[in-house]
PDB file of C-alpha atoms in Angstrom:
ATOM      1  CA  MET Y   1       0.000   0.000   0.000  1.00 77.00           C
ATOM      2  CA  ILE Y   2       1.214   3.481  -0.832  1.00 81.00           C
ATOM      3  CA  LYS Y   3       1.463   5.728   2.204  1.00 80.00           C
ATOM      4  CA  LEU Y   4       3.046   8.724   0.525  1.00 82.00           C
ATOM      5  CA  MET Y   5       3.664   9.574  -3.110  1.00 87.00           C
ATOM      6  CA  GLY Y   6       4.966  12.556  -4.934  1.00 88.00           C
ATOM      7  CA  VAL Y   7       7.424  14.291  -7.167  1.00 91.00           C
ATOM      8  CA  ILE Y   8      10.290  16.558  -6.219  1.00 88.00           C
ATOM      9  CA  ALA Y   9      12.620  18.483  -8.485  1.00 87.00           C
ATOM     10  CA  GLU Y  10      16.391  18.571  -8.382  1.00 83.00           C
ATOM     11  CA  GLY Y  11      17.663  19.973  -5.100  1.00 78.00           C
ATOM     12  CA  GLY Y  12      14.622  18.722  -3.163  1.00 78.00           C
ATOM     13  CA  VAL Y  13      12.145  21.326  -4.435  1.00 84.00           C
ATOM     14  CA  PRO Y  14       8.661  19.859  -3.814  1.00 85.00           C
ATOM     15  CA  VAL Y  15       6.385  19.688  -6.863  1.00 91.00           C
ATOM     16  CA  LEU Y  16       3.578  17.520  -5.515  1.00 88.00           C
ATOM     17  CA  ILE Y  17       3.402  15.411  -2.358  1.00 83.00           C
ATOM     18  CA  ARG Y  18       0.317  13.383  -1.504  1.00 83.00           C
ATOM     19  CA  SER Y  19      -0.266  11.534   1.738  1.00 76.00           C
ATOM     20  CA  LEU Y  20      -2.541   8.567   1.169  1.00 66.00           C
ATOM     21  CA  GLN Y  21      -2.350   7.859   4.906  1.00 60.00           C
ATOM     22  CA  GLU Y  22      -1.841  10.279   7.752  1.00 58.00           C
ATOM     23  CA  ILE Y  23       1.859  11.006   8.045  1.00 54.00           C
ATOM     24  CA  LYS Y  24       3.100  13.664  10.385  1.00 54.00           C
ATOM     25  CA  GLY Y  25       5.733  16.049   9.062  1.00 53.00           C
ATOM     26  CA  GLU Y  26       6.248  19.010   6.828  1.00 46.00           C
ATOM     27  CA  LYS Y  27       6.400  18.594   3.048  1.00 54.00           C
ATOM     28  CA  LYS Y  28       9.722  20.424   2.985  1.00 55.00           C
ATOM     29  CA  LEU Y  29      11.142  18.012   5.549  1.00 54.00           C
ATOM     30  CA  ILE Y  30       9.989  15.056   3.450  1.00 62.00           C
ATOM     31  CA  ALA Y  31      11.467  16.591   0.290  1.00 59.00           C
ATOM     32  CA  GLY Y  32      14.741  17.248   2.111  1.00 57.00           C
ATOM     33  CA  LEU Y  33      14.830  13.657   3.346  1.00 61.00           C
ATOM     34  CA  ILE Y  34      14.314  12.361  -0.171  1.00 64.00           C
ATOM     35  CA  GLU Y  35      17.064  14.592  -1.531  1.00 61.00           C
ATOM     36  CA  ALA Y  36      19.399  13.269   1.196  1.00 60.00           C
ATOM     37  CA  VAL Y  37      18.483   9.692   0.235  1.00 58.00           C
ATOM     38  CA  LYS Y  38      19.213  10.528  -3.414  1.00 59.00           C
ATOM     39  CA  ALA Y  39      22.644  11.882  -2.471  1.00 60.00           C
ATOM     40  CA  ILE Y  40      23.471   8.799  -0.408  1.00 52.00           C
ATOM     41  CA  SER Y  41      22.166   6.355  -3.008  1.00 49.00           C
ATOM     42  CA  SER Y  42      24.058   8.072  -5.833  1.00 53.00           C
ATOM     43  CA  VAL Y  43      27.277   7.365  -3.963  1.00 46.00           C
ATOM     44  CA  VAL Y  44      26.229   3.778  -3.269  1.00 43.00           C
ATOM     45  CA  GLY Y  45      24.901   3.377  -6.815  1.00 43.00           C
ATOM     46  CA  THR Y  46      21.785   1.277  -6.349  1.00 42.00           C
ATOM     47  CA  GLY Y  47      20.454   1.513  -9.921  1.00 45.00           C
ATOM     48  CA  GLU Y  48      17.431   3.124 -11.539  1.00 74.00           C
ATOM     49  CA  ILE Y  49      14.997   2.477  -8.696  1.00 82.00           C
ATOM     50  CA  ARG Y  50      16.577   3.444  -5.417  1.00 78.00           C
ATOM     51  CA  LYS Y  51      15.283   1.941  -2.198  1.00 80.00           C
ATOM     52  CA  LEU Y  52      15.686   2.748   1.454  1.00 75.00           C
ATOM     53  CA  ASP Y  53      14.103   0.867   4.348  1.00 76.00           C
ATOM     54  CA  PHE Y  54      12.325   2.750   7.141  1.00 69.00           C
ATOM     55  CA  ARG Y  55      11.326   0.151   9.737  1.00 71.00           C
ATOM     56  CA  GLU Y  56       8.404  -1.697   8.106  1.00 78.00           C
ATOM     57  CA  ASP Y  57       8.193   0.747   5.157  1.00 80.00           C
ATOM     58  CA  ARG Y  58      10.345   1.265   2.093  1.00 83.00           C
ATOM     59  CA  LEU Y  59      11.042   4.510   0.236  1.00 83.00           C
ATOM     60  CA  LEU Y  60      11.283   4.003  -3.539  1.00 87.00           C
ATOM     61  CA  LEU Y  61      12.745   6.668  -5.851  1.00 87.00           C
ATOM     62  CA  MET Y  62      12.856   6.942  -9.642  1.00 90.00           C
ATOM     63  CA  ASP Y  63      14.470   9.820 -11.532  1.00 89.00           C
ATOM     64  CA  SER Y  64      13.102  11.255 -14.757  1.00 91.00           C
ATOM     65  CA  ARG Y  65      15.349  12.634 -17.472  1.00 91.00           C
ATOM     66  CA  LYS Y  66      13.857  16.096 -16.844  1.00 93.00           C
ATOM     67  CA  LYS Y  67      15.446  16.262 -13.359  1.00 90.00           C
ATOM     68  CA  TYR Y  68      12.328  15.297 -11.371  1.00 92.00           C
ATOM     69  CA  THR Y  69      12.233  12.427  -8.886  1.00 89.00           C
ATOM     70  CA  VAL Y  70       9.095  10.355  -8.418  1.00 91.00           C
ATOM     71  CA  PHE Y  71       8.884   8.689  -5.017  1.00 89.00           C
ATOM     72  CA  ALA Y  72       6.617   6.517  -2.922  1.00 88.00           C
ATOM     73  CA  LEU Y  73       6.674   5.327   0.674  1.00 83.00           C
ATOM     74  CA  VAL Y  74       5.171   1.837   0.654  1.00 86.00           C
ATOM     75  CA  ASP Y  75       4.631  -1.098   2.965  1.00 83.00           C
ATOM     76  CA  THR Y  76       3.517  -3.720   0.393  1.00 77.00           C
ATOM     77  CA  ALA Y  77       3.305  -4.344  -3.376  1.00 72.00           C
ATOM     78  CA  GLU Y  78       6.828  -3.076  -3.870  1.00 78.00           C
ATOM     79  CA  GLU Y  79       7.375  -4.543  -7.356  1.00 84.00           C
ATOM     80  CA  TYR Y  80       4.091  -3.085  -8.609  1.00 88.00           C
ATOM     81  CA  ILE Y  81       4.956   0.346  -7.188  1.00 89.00           C
ATOM     82  CA  GLU Y  82       8.449   0.207  -8.735  1.00 90.00           C
ATOM     83  CA  ARG Y  83       6.847  -0.278 -12.138  1.00 91.00           C
ATOM     84  CA  LEU Y  84       4.325   2.482 -11.412  1.00 92.00           C
ATOM     85  CA  LEU Y  85       7.120   4.947 -10.528  1.00 93.00           C
ATOM     86  CA  TYR Y  86       8.910   4.058 -13.757  1.00 92.00           C
ATOM     87  CA  ILE Y  87       5.714   4.734 -15.767  1.00 93.00           C
ATOM     88  CA  ILE Y  88       5.079   8.061 -14.012  1.00 94.00           C
ATOM     89  CA  ALA Y  89       8.690   9.178 -14.606  1.00 94.00           C
ATOM     90  CA  GLU Y  90       8.321   8.257 -18.298  1.00 94.00           C
ATOM     91  CA  LYS Y  91       5.052  10.206 -18.557  1.00 95.00           C
ATOM     92  CA  ILE Y  92       6.755  13.238 -16.992  1.00 96.00           C
ATOM     93  CA  ASP Y  93       9.533  12.978 -19.587  1.00 95.00           C
ATOM     94  CA  GLN Y  94       6.956  12.703 -22.401  1.00 96.00           C
ATOM     95  CA  SER Y  95       4.913  15.663 -21.134  1.00 95.00           C
ATOM     96  CA  ASP Y  96       5.165  19.336 -22.058  1.00 93.00           C
ATOM     97  CA  ILE Y  97       6.801  20.346 -18.787  1.00 93.00           C
ATOM     98  CA  PRO Y  98      10.355  21.617 -19.212  1.00 93.00           C
ATOM     99  CA  VAL Y  99      13.532  20.189 -17.775  1.00 94.00           C
ATOM    100  CA  PHE Y 100      13.725  21.578 -14.238  1.00 93.00           C
ATOM    101  CA  GLU Y 101      15.238  25.062 -14.354  1.00 92.00           C
ATOM    102  CA  GLY Y 102      15.115  26.023 -10.679  1.00 90.00           C
ATOM    103  CA  TYR Y 103      11.456  26.955 -10.240  1.00 90.00           C
ATOM    104  CA  ILE Y 104       8.048  25.270 -10.081  1.00 93.00           C
ATOM    105  CA  ASP Y 105       4.978  26.865 -11.667  1.00 94.00           C
ATOM    106  CA  LYS Y 106       1.287  25.958 -12.048  1.00 95.00           C
ATOM    107  CA  LEU Y 107       1.891  24.195 -15.381  1.00 94.00           C
ATOM    108  CA  ILE Y 108       4.380  21.815 -13.780  1.00 95.00           C
ATOM    109  CA  ILE Y 109       2.192  21.181 -10.717  1.00 95.00           C
ATOM    110  CA  ASN Y 110      -0.971  20.641 -12.777  1.00 95.00           C
ATOM    111  CA  THR Y 111       0.763  18.375 -15.296  1.00 95.00           C
ATOM    112  CA  VAL Y 112       2.370  16.226 -12.594  1.00 95.00           C
ATOM    113  CA  SER Y 113      -0.920  16.089 -10.690  1.00 93.00           C
ATOM    114  CA  GLY Y 114      -2.748  14.936 -13.827  1.00 94.00           C
ATOM    115  CA  ILE Y 115      -0.171  12.231 -14.489  1.00 94.00           C
ATOM    116  CA  ILE Y 116      -0.340  10.885 -10.938  1.00 92.00           C
ATOM    117  CA  ASP Y 117      -4.152  11.091 -10.878  1.00 90.00           C
ATOM    118  CA  THR Y 118      -4.230   8.825 -13.935  1.00 90.00           C
ATOM    119  CA  TYR Y 119      -2.627   6.012 -11.941  1.00 85.00           C
ATOM    120  CA  VAL Y 120      -3.312   6.683  -8.252  1.00 82.00           C
ATOM    121  CA  SER Y 121      -6.560   7.455  -6.467  1.00 73.00           C
ATOM    122  CA  GLY Y 122      -6.998   8.398  -2.830  1.00 60.00           C
ATOM    123  CA  THR Y 123     -10.375   6.655  -2.787  1.00 52.00           C
ATOM    124  CA  ILE Y 124     -11.625   3.269  -3.862  1.00 47.00           C
ATOM    125  CA  GLY Y 125     -14.678   3.448  -6.093  1.00 49.00           C
ATOM    126  CA  VAL Y 126     -16.874   0.616  -4.870  1.00 48.00           C
ATOM    127  CA  ASP Y 127     -20.601   0.288  -5.460  1.00 52.00           C
ATOM    128  CA  VAL Y 128     -22.392  -1.470  -2.591  1.00 52.00           C
ATOM    129  CA  VAL Y 129     -24.957  -2.967  -4.983  1.00 55.00           C
ATOM    130  CA  ASP Y 130     -22.158  -4.562  -7.028  1.00 57.00           C
ATOM    131  CA  ILE Y 131     -20.684  -6.052  -3.866  1.00 54.00           C
ATOM    132  CA  PHE Y 132     -24.010  -7.625  -2.886  1.00 54.00           C
ATOM    133  CA  VAL Y 133     -24.582  -8.980  -6.396  1.00 60.00           C
ATOM    134  CA  ASP Y 134     -21.134 -10.584  -6.329  1.00 61.00           C
ATOM    135  CA  ILE Y 135     -21.551 -12.229  -2.916  1.00 64.00           C
ATOM    136  CA  TRP Y 136     -25.328 -12.850  -2.766  1.00 64.00           C
ATOM    137  CA  ASP Y 137     -25.210 -16.509  -3.888  1.00 71.00           C
ATOM    138  CA  SER Y 138     -22.563 -17.314  -1.281  1.00 70.00           C
ATOM    139  CA  ILE Y 139     -24.660 -15.665   1.439  1.00 66.00           C
ATOM    140  CA  VAL Y 140     -27.786 -17.606   0.427  1.00 65.00           C
ATOM    141  CA  GLN Y 141     -25.895 -20.913   0.328  1.00 72.00           C
ATOM    142  CA  SER Y 142     -24.453 -20.255   3.795  1.00 67.00           C
ATOM    143  CA  LEU Y 143     -27.897 -19.392   5.210  1.00 64.00           C
ATOM    144  CA  LYS Y 144     -29.434 -22.583   3.803  1.00 73.00           C
ATOM    145  CA  ARG Y 145     -27.171 -24.656   6.076  1.00 74.00           C
ATOM    146  CA  TYR Y 146     -29.152 -23.563   9.140  1.00 71.00           C
ATOM    147  CA  LYS Y 147     -32.865 -24.082   9.894  1.00 73.00           C
ATOM    148  CA  LYS Y 148     -33.525 -20.422  10.664  1.00 70.00           C
ATOM    149  CA  GLY Y 149     -31.481 -19.341   7.675  1.00 63.00           C
ATOM    150  CA  LEU Y 150     -33.349 -21.745   5.388  1.00 69.00           C
ATOM    151  CA  ALA Y 151     -36.644 -20.341   6.635  1.00 72.00           C
ATOM    152  CA  LEU Y 152     -35.481 -16.794   5.912  1.00 65.00           C
ATOM    153  CA  VAL Y 153     -34.374 -17.671   2.391  1.00 64.00           C
ATOM    154  CA  GLU Y 154     -37.583 -19.535   1.572  1.00 72.00           C
ATOM    155  CA  ASN Y 155     -39.808 -16.687   2.766  1.00 63.00           C
TER     156      ASN Y 155
END
């Protein structure tokens, strides 16, 4: 599960940071932490996707060619999220936003937000009626095992 996801520019400048779970801390602090991780991992040389463990969580980082870093703090589905970060970085590189030149404007924020919104949602769209349709037969079969349940189903 993704706890935190976002994009920062070179030097740790925050572009977009979304908390998908409550995480205490300032966005600038988080961006600074990620920039520090990038500096450490560039010395260590861990490859395209950089990873750093934080207790039960893992911070994943992927750089775009336009000098933006896509990141996610996750606790599960790490391989899926790695691929997702790669796709988002590619979409940033294919977009109209310029190579980072030291400032962030509305175009950059809106474009990055649109790219992330394509792949990540803060809510799960579930229709209760669809859930009941999917599980109704199982519920009826379970009820039929008991006398009172059988009576309810038959009435």
